[in-house]
Amino acid sequence: IEDNSIGVIIKATNFAAIKHKDQRRKDAAKTPYINHPIGVANILIEEGKVTDPAVIQAAILHDTVEDTDTTLEEIELIFGAEVRCLVDEVSDDKSLPKLERKMNQIKKSPKKSSKAKLVKLADKLYNLRDLAEQVPEGWEEDRVKEYFLWSAHVIKGMLGSNECLEKEIAKVLQGQNIDL
Ligand code: NDP
Ligand code: ZN
């Protein structure tokens, strides 16, 4: 593998798979959680035409700090400063209450780096497609609607980052009668 970008991407995939190994998605099939970060990276490559290995690594690692015992220091030690900064940019501050975190995403997304915006857009696209296909167990219709509306606000602040991803997001939102 010439420039070792496949090497570091596999390393990130292996790291995330170990960290998320006991977690499941909120769908009826209880899909392994790792399907999500891998799918987000795949969206970036296949649909977003993104080729930057740091962005792909960050996509694979994007939920490790938020949802597992992983620290940013650990990410930096293994994957370097750029990937650490990107994962930091796409992680919510878990010390804040949920509603505040949601509001923060709307407020802070426009100020993020263009690389972090790509990861956030692909993450939202993946989750919105999941939600459009199937309502998670225990979620009321209202909660789903709320999630679509909140996501639309977050995404509005990141428009102009990637035409294809934004078109695909608009399509999913259109299916819920939400305009971007
Ligand atoms: P959560 O943040 O709890 O869940 C959404 C997140 O779950 C997604 O961003 C995604 O994050 C992950 N996820 C895992 N599996 C799926 C899946 N199959 N489809 C989509 N996402 C999935 O949900 P909310 O944002 O809705 O909850 C937080 C807010 O909702 C709070 O403000 C709370 O007060 C409110 N709430 C409202 C209720 C209501 O009935 N209206 C009930 C309970 C809470 P990731 O990218 O990290 O995987
Ligand atoms: Zn995610």
mmCIF file of N, CA and C in Angstrom, residues 30-100:
data_model
loop_
_atom_site.group_PDB
_atom_site.id
_atom_site.type_symbol
_atom_site.label_atom_id
_atom_site.label_comp_id
_atom_site.label_asym_id
_atom_site.label_seq_id
_atom_site.Cartn_x
_atom_site.Cartn_y
_atom_site.Cartn_z
ATOM 1 N N LYS A 30 -31.197 -4.428 15.918
ATOM 2 C CA LYS A 30 -30.027 -4.239 16.784
ATOM 3 C C LYS A 30 -28.719 -4.411 16.011
ATOM 4 N N THR A 31 -28.643 -3.681 14.915
ATOM 5 C CA THR A 31 -27.461 -3.693 14.049
ATOM 6 C C THR A 31 -26.219 -3.316 14.854
ATOM 7 N N PRO A 32 -25.086 -4.007 14.647
ATOM 8 C CA PRO A 32 -23.852 -3.605 15.350
ATOM 9 C C PRO A 32 -23.545 -2.125 15.096
ATOM 10 N N TYR A 33 -23.141 -1.427 16.160
ATOM 11 C CA TYR A 33 -22.926 0.018 16.043
ATOM 12 C C TYR A 33 -21.894 0.376 14.983
ATOM 13 N N ILE A 34 -20.869 -0.471 14.825
ATOM 14 C CA ILE A 34 -19.764 -0.165 13.914
ATOM 15 C C ILE A 34 -20.246 -0.006 12.462
ATOM 16 N N ASN A 35 -21.399 -0.598 12.127
ATOM 17 C CA ASN A 35 -21.950 -0.381 10.773
ATOM 18 C C ASN A 35 -22.124 1.111 10.481
ATOM 19 N N HIS A 36 -22.432 1.899 11.529
ATOM 20 C CA HIS A 36 -22.678 3.338 11.338
ATOM 21 C C HIS A 36 -21.411 4.106 10.942
ATOM 22 N N PRO A 37 -20.343 4.095 11.770
ATOM 23 C CA PRO A 37 -19.132 4.827 11.337
ATOM 24 C C PRO A 37 -18.544 4.326 10.020
ATOM 25 N N ILE A 38 -18.606 3.032 9.777
ATOM 26 C CA ILE A 38 -18.115 2.521 8.479
ATOM 27 C C ILE A 38 -18.997 3.072 7.364
ATOM 28 N N GLY A 39 -20.303 3.086 7.584
ATOM 29 C CA GLY A 39 -21.227 3.607 6.579
ATOM 30 C C GLY A 39 -21.029 5.095 6.314
ATOM 31 N N VAL A 40 -20.704 5.843 7.367
ATOM 32 C CA VAL A 40 -20.447 7.280 7.211
ATOM 33 C C VAL A 40 -19.197 7.493 6.349
ATOM 34 N N ALA A 41 -18.150 6.717 6.620
ATOM 35 C CA ALA A 41 -16.924 6.811 5.802
ATOM 36 C C ALA A 41 -17.227 6.424 4.359
ATOM 37 N N ASN A 42 -18.051 5.407 4.187
ATOM 38 C CA ASN A 42 -18.411 4.953 2.833
ATOM 39 C C ASN A 42 -19.202 6.015 2.072
ATOM 40 N N ILE A 43 -20.102 6.709 2.764
ATOM 41 C CA ILE A 43 -20.855 7.810 2.134
ATOM 42 C C ILE A 43 -19.876 8.877 1.637
ATOM 43 N N LEU A 44 -18.890 9.207 2.475
ATOM 44 C CA LEU A 44 -17.907 10.238 2.086
ATOM 45 C C LEU A 44 -17.153 9.831 0.828
ATOM 46 N N ILE A 45 -16.751 8.566 0.763
ATOM 47 C CA ILE A 45 -15.959 8.092 -0.382
ATOM 48 C C ILE A 45 -16.836 7.925 -1.628
ATOM 49 N N GLU A 46 -17.930 7.179 -1.484
ATOM 50 C CA GLU A 46 -18.750 6.804 -2.647
ATOM 51 C C GLU A 46 -19.598 7.965 -3.167
ATOM 52 N N GLU A 47 -20.202 8.716 -2.245
ATOM 53 C CA GLU A 47 -21.131 9.762 -2.666
ATOM 54 C C GLU A 47 -20.478 11.144 -2.629
ATOM 55 N N GLY A 48 -19.698 11.413 -1.597
ATOM 56 C CA GLY A 48 -19.075 12.732 -1.462
ATOM 57 C C GLY A 48 -17.802 12.890 -2.266
ATOM 58 N N LYS A 49 -17.284 11.742 -2.780
ATOM 59 C CA LYS A 49 -16.029 11.760 -3.555
ATOM 60 C C LYS A 49 -14.875 12.358 -2.754
ATOM 61 N N VAL A 50 -14.906 12.149 -1.439
ATOM 62 C CA VAL A 50 -13.847 12.657 -0.566
ATOM 63 C C VAL A 50 -12.671 11.683 -0.601
ATOM 64 N N THR A 51 -11.454 12.221 -0.741
ATOM 65 C CA THR A 51 -10.266 11.349 -0.840
ATOM 66 C C THR A 51 -9.250 11.602 0.279
ATOM 67 N N ASP A 52 -9.500 12.593 1.133
ATOM 68 C CA ASP A 52 -8.559 12.945 2.191
ATOM 69 C C ASP A 52 -8.567 11.868 3.290
ATOM 70 N N PRO A 53 -7.433 11.156 3.496
ATOM 71 C CA PRO A 53 -7.428 10.068 4.475
ATOM 72 C C PRO A 53 -7.717 10.526 5.906
ATOM 73 N N ALA A 54 -7.374 11.765 6.252
ATOM 74 C CA ALA A 54 -7.658 12.250 7.623
ATOM 75 C C ALA A 54 -9.165 12.370 7.838
ATOM 76 N N VAL A 55 -9.882 12.793 6.795
ATOM 77 C CA VAL A 55 -11.342 12.924 6.901
ATOM 78 C C VAL A 55 -11.979 11.532 7.039
ATOM 79 N N ILE A 56 -11.469 10.572 6.269
ATOM 80 C CA ILE A 56 -12.022 9.215 6.331
ATOM 81 C C ILE A 56 -11.744 8.582 7.707
ATOM 82 N N GLN A 57 -10.534 8.768 8.211
ATOM 83 C CA GLN A 57 -10.226 8.246 9.559
ATOM 84 C C GLN A 57 -11.135 8.903 10.597
ATOM 85 N N ALA A 58 -11.294 10.220 10.498
ATOM 86 C CA ALA A 58 -12.141 10.936 11.462
ATOM 87 C C ALA A 58 -13.584 10.429 11.394
ATOM 88 N N ALA A 59 -14.058 10.118 10.170
ATOM 89 C CA ALA A 59 -15.424 9.599 10.022
ATOM 90 C C ALA A 59 -15.562 8.262 10.752
ATOM 91 N N ILE A 60 -14.567 7.414 10.592
ATOM 92 C CA ILE A 60 -14.626 6.099 11.241
ATOM 93 C C ILE A 60 -14.553 6.225 12.762
ATOM 94 N N LEU A 61 -13.814 7.232 13.226
ATOM 95 C CA LEU A 61 -13.614 7.408 14.676
ATOM 96 C C LEU A 61 -14.620 8.372 15.299
ATOM 97 N N HIS A 62 -15.569 8.920 14.491
ATOM 98 C CA HIS A 62 -16.304 10.109 14.930
ATOM 99 C C HIS A 62 -17.170 9.927 16.180
ATOM 100 N N ASP A 63 -17.578 8.697 16.486
ATOM 101 C CA ASP A 63 -18.397 8.493 17.684
ATOM 102 C C ASP A 63 -17.636 7.812 18.825
ATOM 103 N N THR A 64 -16.322 7.585 18.667
ATOM 104 C CA THR A 64 -15.593 6.845 19.718
ATOM 105 C C THR A 64 -15.452 7.668 20.993
ATOM 106 N N VAL A 65 -15.173 8.974 20.858
ATOM 107 C CA VAL A 65 -14.975 9.793 22.059
ATOM 108 C C VAL A 65 -16.322 10.082 22.722
ATOM 109 N N GLU A 66 -17.331 10.349 21.887
ATOM 110 C CA GLU A 66 -18.659 10.660 22.409
ATOM 111 C C GLU A 66 -19.318 9.450 23.077
ATOM 112 N N ASP A 67 -19.150 8.295 22.509
ATOM 113 C CA ASP A 67 -19.945 7.136 22.943
ATOM 114 C C ASP A 67 -19.176 5.986 23.581
ATOM 115 N N THR A 68 -17.839 6.098 23.711
ATOM 116 C CA THR A 68 -17.071 5.029 24.371
ATOM 117 C C THR A 68 -16.067 5.676 25.336
ATOM 118 N N ASP A 69 -15.204 4.854 25.949
ATOM 119 C CA ASP A 69 -14.237 5.407 26.912
ATOM 120 C C ASP A 69 -13.012 6.043 26.236
ATOM 121 N N THR A 70 -13.044 6.157 24.925
ATOM 122 C CA THR A 70 -11.902 6.708 24.181
ATOM 123 C C THR A 70 -11.657 8.182 24.532
ATOM 124 N N THR A 71 -10.388 8.556 24.671
ATOM 125 C CA THR A 71 -10.050 9.962 24.917
ATOM 126 C C THR A 71 -9.402 10.566 23.668
ATOM 127 N N LEU A 72 -9.448 11.900 23.599
ATOM 128 C CA LEU A 72 -8.807 12.599 22.469
ATOM 129 C C LEU A 72 -7.295 12.375 22.491
ATOM 130 N N GLU A 73 -6.723 12.251 23.691
ATOM 131 C CA GLU A 73 -5.279 12.006 23.820
ATOM 132 C C GLU A 73 -4.921 10.679 23.162
ATOM 133 N N GLU A 74 -5.765 9.681 23.414
ATOM 134 C CA GLU A 74 -5.568 8.358 22.814
ATOM 135 C C GLU A 74 -5.623 8.461 21.279
ATOM 136 N N ILE A 75 -6.594 9.196 20.768
ATOM 137 C CA ILE A 75 -6.739 9.363 19.320
ATOM 138 C C ILE A 75 -5.481 10.036 18.751
ATOM 139 N N GLU A 76 -4.994 11.070 19.432
ATOM 140 C CA GLU A 76 -3.815 11.792 18.935
ATOM 141 C C GLU A 76 -2.583 10.901 18.916
ATOM 142 N N LEU A 77 -2.429 10.129 19.978
ATOM 143 C CA LEU A 77 -1.272 9.235 20.105
ATOM 144 C C LEU A 77 -1.231 8.228 18.954
ATOM 145 N N ILE A 78 -2.386 7.704 18.584
ATOM 146 C CA ILE A 78 -2.428 6.647 17.562
ATOM 147 C C ILE A 78 -2.591 7.222 16.151
ATOM 148 N N PHE A 79 -3.429 8.267 16.004
ATOM 149 C CA PHE A 79 -3.786 8.728 14.649
ATOM 150 C C PHE A 79 -3.263 10.131 14.313
ATOM 151 N N GLY A 80 -2.635 10.787 15.279
ATOM 152 C CA GLY A 80 -2.013 12.078 15.009
ATOM 153 C C GLY A 80 -2.915 13.270 15.307
ATOM 154 N N ALA A 81 -2.290 14.459 15.232
ATOM 155 C CA ALA A 81 -2.952 15.695 15.677
ATOM 156 C C ALA A 81 -4.129 16.092 14.787
ATOM 157 N N GLU A 82 -4.003 15.908 13.467
ATOM 158 C CA GLU A 82 -5.088 16.356 12.579
ATOM 159 C C GLU A 82 -6.369 15.555 12.826
ATOM 160 N N VAL A 83 -6.214 14.219 12.913
ATOM 161 C CA VAL A 83 -7.391 13.365 13.146
ATOM 162 C C VAL A 83 -7.980 13.678 14.523
ATOM 163 N N ARG A 84 -7.123 13.888 15.511
ATOM 164 C CA ARG A 84 -7.594 14.258 16.851
ATOM 165 C C ARG A 84 -8.462 15.512 16.800
ATOM 166 N N CYS A 85 -7.972 16.540 16.096
ATOM 167 C CA CYS A 85 -8.719 17.802 16.026
ATOM 168 C C CYS A 85 -10.064 17.608 15.332
ATOM 169 N N LEU A 86 -10.075 16.809 14.279
ATOM 170 C CA LEU A 86 -11.334 16.560 13.565
ATOM 171 C C LEU A 86 -12.332 15.813 14.444
ATOM 172 N N VAL A 87 -11.864 14.786 15.152
ATOM 173 C CA VAL A 87 -12.766 14.030 16.033
ATOM 174 C C VAL A 87 -13.288 14.963 17.133
ATOM 175 N N ASP A 88 -12.420 15.818 17.649
ATOM 176 C CA ASP A 88 -12.827 16.792 18.661
ATOM 177 C C ASP A 88 -13.943 17.692 18.107
ATOM 178 N N GLU A 89 -13.742 18.170 16.874
ATOM 179 C CA GLU A 89 -14.717 19.085 16.263
ATOM 180 C C GLU A 89 -16.095 18.448 16.063
ATOM 181 N N VAL A 90 -16.123 17.136 15.858
ATOM 182 C CA VAL A 90 -17.423 16.495 15.586
ATOM 183 C C VAL A 90 -18.016 15.808 16.819
ATOM 184 N N SER A 91 -17.354 15.962 17.973
ATOM 185 C CA SER A 91 -17.868 15.354 19.206
ATOM 186 C C SER A 91 -18.624 16.386 20.026
ATOM 187 N N ASP A 92 -19.809 15.984 20.526
ATOM 188 C CA ASP A 92 -20.558 16.852 21.438
ATOM 189 C C ASP A 92 -19.886 16.855 22.802
ATOM 190 N N ASP A 93 -20.047 17.953 23.540
ATOM 191 C CA ASP A 93 -19.566 18.031 24.914
ATOM 192 C C ASP A 93 -20.556 17.283 25.814
ATOM 193 N N LYS A 94 -20.122 16.102 26.272
ATOM 194 C CA LYS A 94 -21.028 15.230 27.034
ATOM 195 C C LYS A 94 -21.356 15.761 28.427
ATOM 196 N N SER A 95 -20.621 16.782 28.874
ATOM 197 C CA SER A 95 -20.900 17.314 30.210
ATOM 198 C C SER A 95 -22.133 18.221 30.185
ATOM 199 N N LEU A 96 -22.572 18.600 28.979
ATOM 200 C CA LEU A 96 -23.749 19.475 28.865
ATOM 201 C C LEU A 96 -25.029 18.657 28.792
ATOM 202 N N PRO A 97 -26.139 19.222 29.274
ATOM 203 C CA PRO A 97 -27.421 18.531 29.134
ATOM 204 C C PRO A 97 -27.803 18.389 27.656
ATOM 205 N N LYS A 98 -28.648 17.390 27.379
ATOM 206 C CA LYS A 98 -28.965 17.023 25.987
ATOM 207 C C LYS A 98 -29.484 18.193 25.151
ATOM 208 N N LEU A 99 -30.411 18.947 25.732
ATOM 209 C CA LEU A 99 -31.025 20.040 24.966
ATOM 210 C C LEU A 99 -29.975 21.081 24.590
ATOM 211 N N GLU A 100 -29.066 21.350 25.537
ATOM 212 C CA GLU A 100 -28.010 22.328 25.295
ATOM 213 C C GLU A 100 -27.066 21.826 24.201
#
